[in-house]
Amino acid sequence: MSEGDGYAGIEEFYDYTIPYRDRQDVHFYVDEALRAGGPVLEVGCGTGRVLIPVARAGAVITGLDASDAMLSVCRKKLECEPEEIRRNVRLVYGDMRSFDLGTVFSLVTVPFRPFQHLLTVEDQLACLAALRRHLAPEGRLILDLFNPSLQFLGDPKTLETPLEEPPFEMPDGRRVLRRIRILSRDLYKQVQQIVIEHEVTGPDGVNIHRSGPLTLRYIFRYEIEHLLARAGFELETVYADYDRSPYGSKYPGDLICLARRT
Ligand SMILES: C[S@@+](CC[C@H](N)C(=O)[O-])C[C@H]1O[C@@H](n2cnc3c(N)ncnc32)[C@H](O)[C@@H]1O
């Protein structure tokens, strides 16, 4: 990752976190993988939250990630899958800015915002060049970003008060309370530094697990269109949601870009 493995130490909670567990994007990626009719590359595959359902649907998929911690969760989950699903999957440790798998894919996806970990235009263009090299001529790229909310960014209270989510329970009975603290926000560089805290209550008392910190860059709709064009992509569709509602139909919504090679 651009800043070390910011997910190490919190990876075991990822799949149980309510907003991740309930995210309505998996069916969208499964549909797109089946529609592509060829091998899929998921960049920033993490714990396999999307990758495993795609493999279960019958697609052949390679997952790339720069976090050993996240990949190890994915590997453990795969061990519980039957052989006919496991053989559809290849996992690779690598950086999305500089990888070379020596093959091309019908579909390249970057689900749930890994691209926002890239903090400079140079890194963004290096990543898009790597994605393009791995895309078959008629293939498609799906780059999934959040649409920045101007109200949220302009509200100083969001820097003072951590966002606390309802608690959830781990399979072993530990109770977890998750908080996201925004440590800093640079409105000029379009970056926010956050830390994700997990307050875990178990038989041995209360422990706090912290992420990274993680630094994320937010990107606006026409900014991504220009970046894609510089990298040799043409934007085909932009969705605001995984139900395929068009960009602009809700605010802020998501910024889900479907692009082809020019
Ligand atoms: C929010 S998670 C998304 C994981 C998964 N795609 C999902 O939908 O649940 C972001 C992932 O991007 C990965 N990542 C961040 N920077 C990366 C980089 N430079 N190269 C490859 N992966 C990266 C992280 O390790 C993490 O697993």
Coordinates of C-alpha atoms and ligand atoms in Angstrom, one line a residue:
M1 CA 0.0 0.0 0.0
S2 CA 1.0 3.6 -0.5
E3 CA 1.5 4.1 3.3
G4 CA 2.2 0.6 4.8
D5 CA -0.5 -1.9 5.6
G6 CA -3.1 0.3 7.2
Y7 CA -5.5 -2.6 7.5
A8 CA -3.2 -4.8 9.6
G9 CA -4.7 -5.4 13.1
I10 CA -8.3 -4.7 12.1
E11 CA -8.6 -7.2 9.2
E12 CA -10.5 -9.8 11.3
F13 CA -13.4 -7.4 11.9
Y14 CA -13.8 -6.3 8.2
D15 CA -16.4 -8.8 7.1
Y16 CA -18.5 -8.4 10.2
T17 CA -18.6 -4.6 10.1
I18 CA -22.3 -3.6 9.6
P19 CA -21.9 -1.2 6.7
Y20 CA -19.5 -3.6 4.9
R21 CA -21.5 -6.7 5.6
D22 CA -24.7 -5.0 4.4
R23 CA -23.2 -3.3 1.4
Q24 CA -25.4 -3.8 -1.7
D25 CA -22.7 -4.1 -4.3
V26 CA -22.0 -7.8 -4.5
H27 CA -24.8 -8.7 -6.9
F28 CA -23.7 -5.9 -9.2
Y29 CA -20.2 -7.3 -9.4
V30 CA -21.5 -10.8 -9.9
D31 CA -23.7 -9.7 -12.8
E32 CA -20.9 -7.8 -14.4
A33 CA -18.5 -10.7 -14.1
L34 CA -20.9 -13.1 -15.7
R35 CA -21.7 -10.6 -18.4
A36 CA -18.0 -10.2 -19.2
G37 CA -17.8 -13.8 -20.2
G38 CA -14.1 -14.1 -19.5
P39 CA -11.5 -13.8 -16.7
V40 CA -11.9 -11.1 -14.1
L41 CA -9.3 -9.2 -12.2
E42 CA -10.3 -7.6 -8.9
V43 CA -7.7 -5.0 -7.8
G44 CA -7.7 -4.3 -4.0
C45 CA -9.7 -7.5 -3.4
G46 CA -9.1 -7.4 0.4
T47 CA -10.8 -10.2 2.3
G48 CA -12.7 -11.5 -0.8
R49 CA -16.0 -10.0 0.3
V50 CA -16.8 -9.5 -3.5
L51 CA -14.2 -11.9 -5.0
I52 CA -15.6 -15.1 -3.3
P53 CA -19.2 -14.6 -4.4
V54 CA -17.9 -13.8 -8.0
A55 CA -16.0 -17.1 -7.9
R56 CA -19.0 -18.9 -6.5
A57 CA -21.1 -17.7 -9.5
G58 CA -18.6 -19.5 -11.8
A59 CA -16.3 -16.7 -12.9
V60 CA -12.6 -17.2 -13.0
I61 CA -11.1 -14.4 -10.9
T62 CA -7.7 -13.1 -9.9
G63 CA -7.5 -10.9 -6.8
L64 CA -4.6 -8.5 -6.2
D65 CA -4.0 -6.7 -2.9
A66 CA -1.1 -4.9 -1.1
S67 CA -2.2 -6.0 2.4
D68 CA -0.9 -9.4 3.6
A69 CA -3.4 -9.1 6.5
M70 CA -6.4 -8.7 4.2
L71 CA -5.2 -11.4 1.8
S72 CA -4.7 -13.9 4.7
V73 CA -8.4 -13.5 5.7
C74 CA -9.3 -14.1 2.1
R75 CA -7.1 -17.2 1.9
K76 CA -8.7 -18.6 5.1
K77 CA -12.2 -18.1 3.7
L78 CA -11.2 -19.8 0.5
E79 CA -10.0 -22.8 2.4
C80 CA -13.6 -23.4 3.4
E81 CA -14.9 -23.3 -0.2
P82 CA -15.2 -26.5 -2.3
E83 CA -12.4 -27.3 -4.8
E84 CA -14.5 -26.3 -7.9
I85 CA -14.7 -22.7 -6.5
R86 CA -11.1 -22.5 -5.2
R87 CA -9.8 -23.4 -8.6
N88 CA -11.5 -20.3 -10.1
V89 CA -9.4 -18.1 -7.8
R90 CA -5.8 -16.8 -7.9
L91 CA -4.6 -14.4 -5.2
V92 CA -1.6 -12.2 -5.8
Y93 CA 0.2 -9.8 -3.4
G94 CA 0.9 -6.6 -5.3
D95 CA 0.7 -2.9 -5.5
M96 CA -2.0 -1.6 -7.9
R97 CA 0.4 1.0 -9.2
S98 CA 3.0 -1.4 -10.5
F99 CA 1.9 -4.9 -11.0
D100 CA 2.4 -7.2 -14.0
L101 CA 0.4 -10.5 -14.2
G102 CA 1.5 -11.2 -17.7
T103 CA -2.1 -11.6 -19.0
V104 CA -5.2 -9.7 -19.8
F105 CA -8.8 -9.8 -18.4
S106 CA -12.3 -9.3 -19.8
L107 CA -13.2 -7.3 -16.8
V108 CA -11.0 -5.3 -14.3
T109 CA -12.8 -4.2 -11.1
V110 CA -11.7 -2.0 -8.2
P111 CA -14.6 -2.4 -5.8
F112 CA -15.2 -0.4 -2.7
R113 CA -12.8 2.4 -3.3
P114 CA -9.2 1.1 -3.2
F115 CA -8.3 3.7 -5.8
Q116 CA -8.8 6.4 -3.1
H117 CA -5.8 5.1 -1.3
L118 CA -3.7 6.7 -4.0
L119 CA -2.8 10.2 -3.0
T120 CA -1.1 11.8 -6.0
V121 CA -1.9 12.2 -9.7
E122 CA 1.3 10.3 -10.5
D123 CA 0.1 7.3 -8.5
Q124 CA -3.4 7.5 -9.9
L125 CA -2.0 7.5 -13.5
A126 CA 0.5 4.7 -12.7
C127 CA -2.4 2.6 -11.4
L128 CA -4.7 3.4 -14.4
A129 CA -1.8 2.5 -16.8
A130 CA -1.4 -0.9 -14.9
L131 CA -5.2 -1.5 -15.1
R132 CA -5.2 -0.7 -18.8
R133 CA -2.3 -3.1 -19.5
H134 CA -4.3 -5.8 -18.0
L135 CA -7.5 -5.2 -19.9
A136 CA -8.4 -7.0 -23.1
P137 CA -9.1 -4.7 -26.0
E138 CA -12.8 -5.1 -25.7
G139 CA -12.7 -5.4 -21.9
R140 CA -14.3 -3.2 -19.4
L141 CA -13.0 -1.4 -16.2
I142 CA -15.2 -0.7 -13.2
L143 CA -13.8 1.8 -10.8
D144 CA -15.8 2.4 -7.8
L145 CA -15.4 5.6 -5.8
F146 CA -17.4 7.6 -3.3
N147 CA -19.0 10.8 -4.4
P148 CA -17.6 13.6 -2.1
S149 CA -20.4 15.3 -0.1
L150 CA -19.7 19.0 0.0
Q151 CA -21.9 19.4 3.1
F152 CA -19.8 16.7 4.9
L153 CA -16.5 18.2 3.9
G154 CA -17.6 21.7 4.9
D155 CA -18.8 20.7 8.3
P156 CA -16.1 21.2 11.0
K157 CA -18.1 19.0 13.5
T158 CA -17.2 15.9 11.4
L159 CA -13.6 16.6 12.5
E160 CA -14.5 16.9 16.2
T161 CA -16.9 14.1 16.7
P162 CA -16.0 10.5 15.7
L163 CA -18.6 8.6 13.7
E164 CA -19.7 5.7 16.0
E165 CA -21.6 2.7 14.5
P166 CA -24.0 0.4 16.2
P167 CA -22.1 -2.5 17.9
F168 CA -21.8 -5.9 16.3
E169 CA -20.8 -9.4 17.5
M170 CA -18.0 -11.6 16.2
P171 CA -18.6 -15.3 15.7
D172 CA -16.7 -16.0 19.0
G173 CA -19.1 -13.8 21.0
R174 CA -16.8 -10.7 21.3
R175 CA -18.7 -7.4 21.1
V176 CA -17.2 -4.7 18.8
L177 CA -17.9 -1.0 18.7
R178 CA -16.4 0.7 15.7
R179 CA -15.5 4.4 15.5
I180 CA -14.1 6.4 12.6
R181 CA -12.1 9.4 13.6
I182 CA -11.1 12.0 10.9
L183 CA -7.7 13.1 12.1
S184 CA -7.2 15.8 9.4
R185 CA -8.7 17.1 6.2
D186 CA -6.8 19.0 3.5
L187 CA -9.3 20.7 1.3
Y188 CA -6.6 21.6 -1.2
K189 CA -5.0 18.2 -1.6
Q190 CA -8.4 16.5 -1.3
V191 CA -7.2 14.1 1.4
Q192 CA -8.5 13.0 4.7
Q193 CA -6.5 11.1 7.2
I194 CA -8.7 8.7 9.3
V195 CA -8.2 6.1 11.9
I196 CA -10.7 3.3 12.5
E197 CA -11.0 2.1 16.1
H198 CA -12.5 -1.2 17.2
E199 CA -13.3 -1.3 20.9
V200 CA -13.6 -5.0 21.5
T201 CA -15.2 -6.4 24.7
G202 CA -14.5 -10.1 25.4
P203 CA -13.9 -12.4 28.4
D204 CA -10.5 -10.7 29.0
G205 CA -11.9 -7.2 29.2
V206 CA -11.8 -4.3 26.7
N207 CA -9.2 -4.0 24.0
I208 CA -8.8 -1.3 21.4
H209 CA -7.6 -2.2 17.9
R210 CA -6.7 0.7 15.6
S211 CA -6.2 0.9 11.8
G212 CA -3.3 2.6 10.0
P213 CA -4.0 5.5 9.9
L214 CA -5.5 5.5 6.5
T215 CA -5.2 8.4 4.2
L216 CA -7.8 8.7 1.4
R217 CA -8.1 11.1 -1.5
Y218 CA -11.5 12.1 -2.6
I219 CA -12.1 12.6 -6.3
F220 CA -14.9 14.5 -8.2
R221 CA -16.9 13.2 -11.1
Y222 CA -15.2 15.2 -13.9
E223 CA -11.8 14.8 -12.3
I224 CA -12.1 11.0 -12.8
E225 CA -13.3 11.4 -16.3
H226 CA -10.2 13.5 -17.1
L227 CA -7.9 11.1 -15.4
L228 CA -9.4 8.2 -17.3
A229 CA -9.1 10.0 -20.6
R230 CA -5.4 10.8 -19.8
A231 CA -4.9 7.1 -19.1
G232 CA -6.5 5.9 -22.4
F233 CA -10.0 5.1 -21.2
E234 CA -13.4 6.3 -22.3
L235 CA -16.1 6.7 -19.7
E236 CA -19.1 4.7 -20.7
T237 CA -21.5 5.0 -17.8
V238 CA -21.5 6.5 -14.3
Y239 CA -23.9 5.1 -11.7
A240 CA -24.9 6.6 -8.3
D241 CA -25.7 3.2 -6.9
Y242 CA -25.4 -0.5 -7.5
D243 CA -29.0 -0.7 -8.5
R244 CA -27.7 1.2 -11.6
S245 CA -29.5 4.5 -10.8
P246 CA -27.7 7.1 -12.9
Y247 CA -25.2 9.5 -11.5
G248 CA -27.0 12.6 -10.2
S249 CA -30.2 10.8 -9.2
K250 CA -29.2 11.0 -5.5
Y251 CA -26.8 13.1 -3.5
P252 CA -24.1 12.4 -2.8
G253 CA -24.5 8.7 -3.9
D254 CA -21.6 6.7 -5.2
L255 CA -19.4 7.4 -8.2
I256 CA -19.3 4.0 -10.0
C257 CA -17.4 4.4 -13.3
L258 CA -17.7 1.9 -16.2
A259 CA -15.0 2.6 -18.8
R260 CA -13.5 1.0 -21.9
R261 CA -10.1 1.4 -23.5
T262 CA -10.0 4.0 -26.2
Ligands
LIG1 C1 -11.9 -0.8 1.4 S1 -10.9 -2.2 1.0 C2 -11.9 -2.9 -0.3 C3 -11.7 -4.4 -0.3 C4 -12.6 -5.2 -1.3 N1 -12.5 -4.8 -2.7 C5 -14.1 -5.0 -0.9 O1 -14.9 -4.6 -1.7 O2 -14.4 -5.4 0.3 C6 -9.5 -1.5 0.2 C7 -8.5 -2.5 -0.2 O3 -7.5 -1.8 -1.1 C8 -6.2 -2.4 -0.8 N2 -5.2 -1.4 -1.2 C9 -4.9 -0.2 -0.8 N3 -3.9 0.3 -1.5 C10 -3.5 -0.6 -2.4 C11 -2.5 -0.7 -3.3 N4 -1.6 0.4 -3.5 N5 -2.4 -1.8 -4.1 C12 -3.2 -2.8 -3.9 N6 -4.2 -2.8 -3.0 C13 -4.3 -1.7 -2.2 C14 -6.3 -2.5 0.7 O4 -5.2 -3.4 1.2 C15 -7.7 -3.0 1.0 O5 -7.7 -4.4 1.0

